[in-house]
Amino acid sequence: DNEVLQLMNRFYSVEDFEKIVYEFRKEIPEVTLATDVICGFPGEDDEAFHRTLKLIEDVKPDIVNVSKFFPRPGTVAEKMGSRVSFQEVKERSRRMADLSRRVSFERNKRWVNWTGTVIIDEEGKRPGSWIGRNFAYKPIVVRGCGSLFGEFVGVRVVEVFPTYLEGVCV
């Protein structure tokens, strides 16, 4: 494991990561935690993948950016053997994304009925919708409140989804 971490230019351990998460959440329980997971790094066997799934289950990050390993030119990993098959990488990526969505949705459920201030920092995908961020950097979609870009708006969260919260102006 330590050898793989060094090959990936990661100079911290799983234990270090868990300790940092624990300390942040102790001080700021609502902190939005984001992390990245690469599925299929050369040498990743079933056991290593299952340990990563367990880590995500245990740490419960709000956001997990899941990517499939791609050998970047000029890196040590490009020359490594023990490649995970494309089909296996695809399956692991799907499983990790499914777990990540479930964990994120569970974390977001804690925000139902939260009321507070958000700053609107982008237009939403639907006409008349806006996306704001609260103090914990949670994205909250609001609609029907007029033109809001750059405004501080009071909202109440009425529904949650795996990747965002939905609110109404208060």
mmCIF file with all atom_site columns, C-alpha atoms in Angstrom:
data_model
loop_
_atom_site.group_PDB
_atom_site.id
_atom_site.type_symbol
_atom_site.label_atom_id
_atom_site.label_alt_id
_atom_site.label_comp_id
_atom_site.label_asym_id
_atom_site.label_entity_id
_atom_site.label_seq_id
_atom_site.pdbx_PDB_ins_code
_atom_site.Cartn_x
_atom_site.Cartn_y
_atom_site.Cartn_z
_atom_site.occupancy
_atom_site.B_iso_or_equiv
_atom_site.pdbx_formal_charge
_atom_site.auth_seq_id
_atom_site.auth_comp_id
_atom_site.auth_asym_id
_atom_site.auth_atom_id
_atom_site.pdbx_PDB_model_num
ATOM 1   C CA . ASP A 1 1   ? 0.000   0.000  0.000   1.00 0.00 ? 1   ASP A CA 1
ATOM 2   C CA . ASN A 1 2   ? 2.708   2.512  0.911   1.00 0.00 ? 2   ASN A CA 1
ATOM 3   C CA . GLU A 1 3   ? 4.568   1.700  -2.310  1.00 0.00 ? 3   GLU A CA 1
ATOM 4   C CA . VAL A 1 4   ? 1.439   2.373  -4.378  1.00 0.00 ? 4   VAL A CA 1
ATOM 5   C CA . LEU A 1 5   ? 0.841   5.645  -2.498  1.00 0.00 ? 5   LEU A CA 1
ATOM 6   C CA . GLN A 1 6   ? 4.362   6.759  -3.361  1.00 0.00 ? 6   GLN A CA 1
ATOM 7   C CA . LEU A 1 7   ? 3.875   5.799  -7.024  1.00 0.00 ? 7   LEU A CA 1
ATOM 8   C CA . MET A 1 8   ? 0.730   7.931  -7.033  1.00 0.00 ? 8   MET A CA 1
ATOM 9   C CA . ASN A 1 9   ? 2.671   10.812 -5.406  1.00 0.00 ? 9   ASN A CA 1
ATOM 10  C CA . ARG A 1 10  ? 0.505   10.546 -2.274  1.00 0.00 ? 10  ARG A CA 1
ATOM 11  C CA . PHE A 1 11  ? 2.639   11.047 0.804   1.00 0.00 ? 11  PHE A CA 1
ATOM 12  C CA . TYR A 1 12  ? 0.010   10.345 3.433   1.00 0.00 ? 12  TYR A CA 1
ATOM 13  C CA . SER A 1 13  ? -1.673  7.193  4.634   1.00 0.00 ? 13  SER A CA 1
ATOM 14  C CA . VAL A 1 14  ? -5.305  6.165  4.977   1.00 0.00 ? 14  VAL A CA 1
ATOM 15  C CA . GLU A 1 15  ? -4.866  6.613  8.714   1.00 0.00 ? 15  GLU A CA 1
ATOM 16  C CA . ASP A 1 16  ? -3.597  10.177 8.178   1.00 0.00 ? 16  ASP A CA 1
ATOM 17  C CA . PHE A 1 17  ? -6.642  10.912 5.997   1.00 0.00 ? 17  PHE A CA 1
ATOM 18  C CA . GLU A 1 18  ? -9.054  9.472  8.570   1.00 0.00 ? 18  GLU A CA 1
ATOM 19  C CA . LYS A 1 19  ? -7.426  11.469 11.376  1.00 0.00 ? 19  LYS A CA 1
ATOM 20  C CA . ILE A 1 20  ? -7.652  14.720 9.396   1.00 0.00 ? 20  ILE A CA 1
ATOM 21  C CA . VAL A 1 21  ? -11.331 14.083 8.621   1.00 0.00 ? 21  VAL A CA 1
ATOM 22  C CA . TYR A 1 22  ? -12.019 13.309 12.286  1.00 0.00 ? 22  TYR A CA 1
ATOM 23  C CA . GLU A 1 23  ? -10.317 16.529 13.431  1.00 0.00 ? 23  GLU A CA 1
ATOM 24  C CA . PHE A 1 24  ? -12.145 18.685 10.875  1.00 0.00 ? 24  PHE A CA 1
ATOM 25  C CA . ARG A 1 25  ? -15.531 17.198 11.751  1.00 0.00 ? 25  ARG A CA 1
ATOM 26  C CA . LYS A 1 26  ? -14.811 17.550 15.478  1.00 0.00 ? 26  LYS A CA 1
ATOM 27  C CA . GLU A 1 27  ? -14.240 21.291 15.002  1.00 0.00 ? 27  GLU A CA 1
ATOM 28  C CA . ILE A 1 28  ? -16.754 21.894 12.169  1.00 0.00 ? 28  ILE A CA 1
ATOM 29  C CA . PRO A 1 29  ? -19.387 19.099 12.176  1.00 0.00 ? 29  PRO A CA 1
ATOM 30  C CA . GLU A 1 30  ? -21.167 20.490 9.084   1.00 0.00 ? 30  GLU A CA 1
ATOM 31  C CA . VAL A 1 31  ? -18.011 20.764 6.973   1.00 0.00 ? 31  VAL A CA 1
ATOM 32  C CA . THR A 1 32  ? -18.466 19.628 3.382   1.00 0.00 ? 32  THR A CA 1
ATOM 33  C CA . LEU A 1 33  ? -15.807 17.027 2.706   1.00 0.00 ? 33  LEU A CA 1
ATOM 34  C CA . ALA A 1 34  ? -14.777 16.245 -0.868  1.00 0.00 ? 34  ALA A CA 1
ATOM 35  C CA . THR A 1 35  ? -12.261 13.636 -1.997  1.00 0.00 ? 35  THR A CA 1
ATOM 36  C CA . ASP A 1 36  ? -11.096 11.904 -5.157  1.00 0.00 ? 36  ASP A CA 1
ATOM 37  C CA . VAL A 1 37  ? -10.952 8.184  -5.868  1.00 0.00 ? 37  VAL A CA 1
ATOM 38  C CA . ILE A 1 38  ? -9.132  6.648  -8.833  1.00 0.00 ? 38  ILE A CA 1
ATOM 39  C CA . CYS A 1 39  ? -10.496 3.220  -9.759  1.00 0.00 ? 39  CYS A CA 1
ATOM 40  C CA . GLY A 1 40  ? -8.161  0.730  -11.416 1.00 0.00 ? 40  GLY A CA 1
ATOM 41  C CA . PHE A 1 41  ? -4.700  2.077  -10.601 1.00 0.00 ? 41  PHE A CA 1
ATOM 42  C CA . PRO A 1 42  ? -2.189  -0.602 -11.700 1.00 0.00 ? 42  PRO A CA 1
ATOM 43  C CA . GLY A 1 43  ? -1.918  -3.273 -9.046  1.00 0.00 ? 43  GLY A CA 1
ATOM 44  C CA . GLU A 1 44  ? -5.316  -2.511 -7.495  1.00 0.00 ? 44  GLU A CA 1
ATOM 45  C CA . ASP A 1 45  ? -6.674  -5.928 -6.599  1.00 0.00 ? 45  ASP A CA 1
ATOM 46  C CA . ASP A 1 46  ? -10.133 -6.831 -5.288  1.00 0.00 ? 46  ASP A CA 1
ATOM 47  C CA . GLU A 1 47  ? -8.991  -6.477 -1.678  1.00 0.00 ? 47  GLU A CA 1
ATOM 48  C CA . ALA A 1 48  ? -7.601  -2.969 -2.242  1.00 0.00 ? 48  ALA A CA 1
ATOM 49  C CA . PHE A 1 49  ? -10.779 -1.906 -4.024  1.00 0.00 ? 49  PHE A CA 1
ATOM 50  C CA . HIS A 1 50  ? -12.947 -3.254 -1.187  1.00 0.00 ? 50  HIS A CA 1
ATOM 51  C CA . ARG A 1 51  ? -10.812 -1.361 1.350   1.00 0.00 ? 51  ARG A CA 1
ATOM 52  C CA . THR A 1 52  ? -11.467 1.816  -0.631  1.00 0.00 ? 52  THR A CA 1
ATOM 53  C CA . LEU A 1 53  ? -15.217 1.113  -0.634  1.00 0.00 ? 53  LEU A CA 1
ATOM 54  C CA . LYS A 1 54  ? -15.054 0.591  3.134   1.00 0.00 ? 54  LYS A CA 1
ATOM 55  C CA . LEU A 1 55  ? -13.104 3.814  3.594   1.00 0.00 ? 55  LEU A CA 1
ATOM 56  C CA . ILE A 1 56  ? -15.784 5.783  1.731   1.00 0.00 ? 56  ILE A CA 1
ATOM 57  C CA . GLU A 1 57  ? -18.486 4.017  3.760   1.00 0.00 ? 57  GLU A CA 1
ATOM 58  C CA . ASP A 1 58  ? -16.678 4.843  7.027   1.00 0.00 ? 58  ASP A CA 1
ATOM 59  C CA . VAL A 1 59  ? -15.563 8.420  6.304   1.00 0.00 ? 59  VAL A CA 1
ATOM 60  C CA . LYS A 1 60  ? -18.766 9.382  4.481   1.00 0.00 ? 60  LYS A CA 1
ATOM 61  C CA . PRO A 1 61  ? -17.485 12.244 2.342   1.00 0.00 ? 61  PRO A CA 1
ATOM 62  C CA . ASP A 1 62  ? -20.135 14.594 0.985   1.00 0.00 ? 62  ASP A CA 1
ATOM 63  C CA . ILE A 1 63  ? -18.558 14.584 -2.466  1.00 0.00 ? 63  ILE A CA 1
ATOM 64  C CA . VAL A 1 64  ? -16.489 11.856 -4.121  1.00 0.00 ? 64  VAL A CA 1
ATOM 65  C CA . ASN A 1 65  ? -14.984 12.584 -7.512  1.00 0.00 ? 65  ASN A CA 1
ATOM 66  C CA . VAL A 1 66  ? -14.668 9.119  -9.031  1.00 0.00 ? 66  VAL A CA 1
ATOM 67  C CA . SER A 1 67  ? -12.345 8.663  -11.978 1.00 0.00 ? 67  SER A CA 1
ATOM 68  C CA . LYS A 1 68  ? -11.068 5.716  -13.965 1.00 0.00 ? 68  LYS A CA 1
ATOM 69  C CA . PHE A 1 69  ? -7.326  5.207  -14.124 1.00 0.00 ? 69  PHE A CA 1
ATOM 70  C CA . PHE A 1 70  ? -5.741  6.519  -17.292 1.00 0.00 ? 70  PHE A CA 1
ATOM 71  C CA . PRO A 1 71  ? -1.975  6.173  -17.830 1.00 0.00 ? 71  PRO A CA 1
ATOM 72  C CA . ARG A 1 72  ? -0.745  9.747  -18.193 1.00 0.00 ? 72  ARG A CA 1
ATOM 73  C CA . PRO A 1 73  ? 2.231   9.950  -20.563 1.00 0.00 ? 73  PRO A CA 1
ATOM 74  C CA . GLY A 1 74  ? 5.573   10.287 -18.824 1.00 0.00 ? 74  GLY A CA 1
ATOM 75  C CA . THR A 1 75  ? 4.415   8.970  -15.442 1.00 0.00 ? 75  THR A CA 1
ATOM 76  C CA . VAL A 1 76  ? 5.708   5.922  -13.610 1.00 0.00 ? 76  VAL A CA 1
ATOM 77  C CA . ALA A 1 77  ? 2.182   4.464  -13.745 1.00 0.00 ? 77  ALA A CA 1
ATOM 78  C CA . GLU A 1 78  ? 2.278   4.520  -17.544 1.00 0.00 ? 78  GLU A CA 1
ATOM 79  C CA . LYS A 1 79  ? 5.059   1.934  -17.471 1.00 0.00 ? 79  LYS A CA 1
ATOM 80  C CA . MET A 1 80  ? 3.581   -0.246 -14.740 1.00 0.00 ? 80  MET A CA 1
ATOM 81  C CA . GLY A 1 81  ? 2.326   -3.740 -15.398 1.00 0.00 ? 81  GLY A CA 1
ATOM 82  C CA . SER A 1 82  ? -0.494  -5.273 -13.366 1.00 0.00 ? 82  SER A CA 1
ATOM 83  C CA . ARG A 1 83  ? -3.080  -3.278 -15.270 1.00 0.00 ? 83  ARG A CA 1
ATOM 84  C CA . VAL A 1 84  ? -6.691  -3.756 -14.276 1.00 0.00 ? 84  VAL A CA 1
ATOM 85  C CA . SER A 1 85  ? -8.861  -4.679 -17.266 1.00 0.00 ? 85  SER A CA 1
ATOM 86  C CA . PHE A 1 86  ? -10.963 -1.917 -18.804 1.00 0.00 ? 86  PHE A CA 1
ATOM 87  C CA . GLN A 1 87  ? -14.153 -3.854 -17.997 1.00 0.00 ? 87  GLN A CA 1
ATOM 88  C CA . GLU A 1 88  ? -13.119 -4.242 -14.344 1.00 0.00 ? 88  GLU A CA 1
ATOM 89  C CA . VAL A 1 89  ? -12.199 -0.550 -14.061 1.00 0.00 ? 89  VAL A CA 1
ATOM 90  C CA . LYS A 1 90  ? -15.596 0.348  -15.512 1.00 0.00 ? 90  LYS A CA 1
ATOM 91  C CA . GLU A 1 91  ? -17.399 -1.935 -13.032 1.00 0.00 ? 91  GLU A CA 1
ATOM 92  C CA . ARG A 1 92  ? -15.401 -0.636 -10.047 1.00 0.00 ? 92  ARG A CA 1
ATOM 93  C CA . SER A 1 93  ? -16.047 2.935  -11.100 1.00 0.00 ? 93  SER A CA 1
ATOM 94  C CA . ARG A 1 94  ? -19.786 2.243  -11.322 1.00 0.00 ? 94  ARG A CA 1
ATOM 95  C CA . ARG A 1 95  ? -19.838 0.610  -7.890  1.00 0.00 ? 95  ARG A CA 1
ATOM 96  C CA . MET A 1 96  ? -17.847 3.466  -6.351  1.00 0.00 ? 96  MET A CA 1
ATOM 97  C CA . ALA A 1 97  ? -20.126 6.082  -7.938  1.00 0.00 ? 97  ALA A CA 1
ATOM 98  C CA . ASP A 1 98  ? -23.228 4.248  -6.661  1.00 0.00 ? 98  ASP A CA 1
ATOM 99  C CA . LEU A 1 99  ? -21.813 4.104  -3.131  1.00 0.00 ? 99  LEU A CA 1
ATOM 100 C CA . SER A 1 100 ? -20.745 7.745  -3.294  1.00 0.00 ? 100 SER A CA 1
ATOM 101 C CA . ARG A 1 101 ? -24.220 8.887  -4.357  1.00 0.00 ? 101 ARG A CA 1
ATOM 102 C CA . ARG A 1 102 ? -25.810 6.883  -1.540  1.00 0.00 ? 102 ARG A CA 1
ATOM 103 C CA . VAL A 1 103 ? -23.407 8.282  1.076   1.00 0.00 ? 103 VAL A CA 1
ATOM 104 C CA . SER A 1 104 ? -23.866 11.838 -0.211  1.00 0.00 ? 104 SER A CA 1
ATOM 105 C CA . PHE A 1 105 ? -27.654 11.491 -0.171  1.00 0.00 ? 105 PHE A CA 1
ATOM 106 C CA . GLU A 1 106 ? -27.548 10.223 3.431   1.00 0.00 ? 106 GLU A CA 1
ATOM 107 C CA . ARG A 1 107 ? -25.331 13.159 4.462   1.00 0.00 ? 107 ARG A CA 1
ATOM 108 C CA . ASN A 1 108 ? -27.611 15.619 2.683   1.00 0.00 ? 108 ASN A CA 1
ATOM 109 C CA . LYS A 1 109 ? -30.695 14.358 4.556   1.00 0.00 ? 109 LYS A CA 1
ATOM 110 C CA . ARG A 1 110 ? -29.357 16.130 7.657   1.00 0.00 ? 110 ARG A CA 1
ATOM 111 C CA . TRP A 1 111 ? -30.039 19.463 5.919   1.00 0.00 ? 111 TRP A CA 1
ATOM 112 C CA . VAL A 1 112 ? -33.828 19.093 5.490   1.00 0.00 ? 112 VAL A CA 1
ATOM 113 C CA . ASN A 1 113 ? -35.557 22.125 7.077   1.00 0.00 ? 113 ASN A CA 1
ATOM 114 C CA . TRP A 1 114 ? -32.272 23.977 7.576   1.00 0.00 ? 114 TRP A CA 1
ATOM 115 C CA . THR A 1 115 ? -32.882 27.715 7.352   1.00 0.00 ? 115 THR A CA 1
ATOM 116 C CA . GLY A 1 116 ? -30.121 30.224 6.749   1.00 0.00 ? 116 GLY A CA 1
ATOM 117 C CA . THR A 1 117 ? -28.363 32.521 4.347   1.00 0.00 ? 117 THR A CA 1
ATOM 118 C CA . VAL A 1 118 ? -26.795 31.527 1.051   1.00 0.00 ? 118 VAL A CA 1
ATOM 119 C CA . ILE A 1 119 ? -24.878 33.556 -1.488  1.00 0.00 ? 119 ILE A CA 1
ATOM 120 C CA . ILE A 1 120 ? -26.075 32.997 -5.032  1.00 0.00 ? 120 ILE A CA 1
ATOM 121 C CA . ASP A 1 121 ? -23.039 32.265 -7.180  1.00 0.00 ? 121 ASP A CA 1
ATOM 122 C CA . GLU A 1 122 ? -24.438 30.711 -10.361 1.00 0.00 ? 122 GLU A CA 1
ATOM 123 C CA . GLU A 1 123 ? -27.477 30.328 -12.557 1.00 0.00 ? 123 GLU A CA 1
ATOM 124 C CA . GLY A 1 124 ? -29.303 27.024 -12.304 1.00 0.00 ? 124 GLY A CA 1
ATOM 125 C CA . LYS A 1 125 ? -29.934 24.646 -15.185 1.00 0.00 ? 125 LYS A CA 1
ATOM 126 C CA . ARG A 1 126 ? -33.652 25.382 -15.294 1.00 0.00 ? 126 ARG A CA 1
ATOM 127 C CA . PRO A 1 127 ? -34.899 28.858 -16.287 1.00 0.00 ? 127 PRO A CA 1
ATOM 128 C CA . GLY A 1 128 ? -35.472 31.033 -13.214 1.00 0.00 ? 128 GLY A CA 1
ATOM 129 C CA . SER A 1 129 ? -33.395 28.837 -10.913 1.00 0.00 ? 129 SER A CA 1
ATOM 130 C CA . TRP A 1 130 ? -30.274 29.879 -9.037  1.00 0.00 ? 130 TRP A CA 1
ATOM 131 C CA . ILE A 1 131 ? -27.623 28.023 -7.071  1.00 0.00 ? 131 ILE A CA 1
ATOM 132 C CA . GLY A 1 132 ? -26.296 29.380 -3.830  1.00 0.00 ? 132 GLY A CA 1
ATOM 133 C CA . ARG A 1 133 ? -23.835 28.096 -1.241  1.00 0.00 ? 133 ARG A CA 1
ATOM 134 C CA . ASN A 1 134 ? -24.376 28.099 2.481   1.00 0.00 ? 134 ASN A CA 1
ATOM 135 C CA . PHE A 1 135 ? -21.723 28.368 5.206   1.00 0.00 ? 135 PHE A CA 1
ATOM 136 C CA . ALA A 1 136 ? -20.802 24.688 4.697   1.00 0.00 ? 136 ALA A CA 1
ATOM 137 C CA . TYR A 1 137 ? -20.482 25.183 0.910   1.00 0.00 ? 137 TYR A CA 1
ATOM 138 C CA . LYS A 1 138 ? -23.558 23.047 0.244   1.00 0.00 ? 138 LYS A CA 1
ATOM 139 C CA . PRO A 1 139 ? -25.140 23.889 -3.133  1.00 0.00 ? 139 PRO A CA 1
ATOM 140 C CA . ILE A 1 140 ? -28.776 24.923 -2.694  1.00 0.00 ? 140 ILE A CA 1
ATOM 141 C CA . VAL A 1 141 ? -31.051 25.438 -5.715  1.00 0.00 ? 141 VAL A CA 1
ATOM 142 C CA . VAL A 1 142 ? -33.780 28.060 -5.382  1.00 0.00 ? 142 VAL A CA 1
ATOM 143 C CA . ARG A 1 143 ? -36.443 29.114 -7.897  1.00 0.00 ? 143 ARG A CA 1
ATOM 144 C CA . GLY A 1 144 ? -38.968 31.855 -8.392  1.00 0.00 ? 144 GLY A CA 1
ATOM 145 C CA . CYS A 1 145 ? -37.241 34.515 -6.318  1.00 0.00 ? 145 CYS A CA 1
ATOM 146 C CA . GLY A 1 146 ? -36.300 36.881 -9.160  1.00 0.00 ? 146 GLY A CA 1
ATOM 147 C CA . SER A 1 147 ? -32.807 37.727 -10.380 1.00 0.00 ? 147 SER A CA 1
ATOM 148 C CA . LEU A 1 148 ? -30.444 36.776 -7.561  1.00 0.00 ? 148 LEU A CA 1
ATOM 149 C CA . PHE A 1 149 ? -26.883 36.546 -8.879  1.00 0.00 ? 149 PHE A CA 1
ATOM 150 C CA . GLY A 1 150 ? -24.441 37.829 -6.251  1.00 0.00 ? 150 GLY A CA 1
ATOM 151 C CA . GLU A 1 151 ? -27.164 38.280 -3.633  1.00 0.00 ? 151 GLU A CA 1
ATOM 152 C CA . PHE A 1 152 ? -27.359 36.959 -0.087  1.00 0.00 ? 152 PHE A CA 1
ATOM 153 C CA . VAL A 1 153 ? -30.701 35.180 0.241   1.00 0.00 ? 153 VAL A CA 1
ATOM 154 C CA . GLY A 1 154 ? -32.509 33.561 3.150   1.00 0.00 ? 154 GLY A CA 1
ATOM 155 C CA . VAL A 1 155 ? -33.605 30.013 2.296   1.00 0.00 ? 155 VAL A CA 1
ATOM 156 C CA . ARG A 1 156 ? -35.164 26.956 3.867   1.00 0.00 ? 156 ARG A CA 1
ATOM 157 C CA . VAL A 1 157 ? -34.162 23.527 2.556   1.00 0.00 ? 157 VAL A CA 1
ATOM 158 C CA . VAL A 1 158 ? -37.259 21.597 1.500   1.00 0.00 ? 158 VAL A CA 1
ATOM 159 C CA . GLU A 1 159 ? -35.797 18.634 -0.417  1.00 0.00 ? 159 GLU A CA 1
ATOM 160 C CA . VAL A 1 160 ? -32.463 16.868 -0.769  1.00 0.00 ? 160 VAL A CA 1
ATOM 161 C CA . PHE A 1 161 ? -30.752 14.999 -3.575  1.00 0.00 ? 161 PHE A CA 1
ATOM 162 C CA . PRO A 1 162 ? -27.377 13.233 -3.756  1.00 0.00 ? 162 PRO A CA 1
ATOM 163 C CA . THR A 1 163 ? -25.582 16.230 -5.264  1.00 0.00 ? 163 THR A CA 1
ATOM 164 C CA . TYR A 1 164 ? -27.526 19.272 -4.059  1.00 0.00 ? 164 TYR A CA 1
ATOM 165 C CA . LEU A 1 165 ? -30.227 20.634 -1.774  1.00 0.00 ? 165 LEU A CA 1
ATOM 166 C CA . GLU A 1 166 ? -33.389 22.406 -2.884  1.00 0.00 ? 166 GLU A CA 1
ATOM 167 C CA . GLY A 1 167 ? -34.672 25.404 -1.019  1.00 0.00 ? 167 GLY A CA 1
ATOM 168 C CA . VAL A 1 168 ? -37.306 28.087 -0.997  1.00 0.00 ? 168 VAL A CA 1
ATOM 169 C CA . CYS A 1 169 ? -36.719 31.767 -0.322  1.00 0.00 ? 169 CYS A CA 1
ATOM 170 C CA . VAL A 1 170 ? -37.776 32.882 3.151   1.00 0.00 ? 170 VAL A CA 1
#
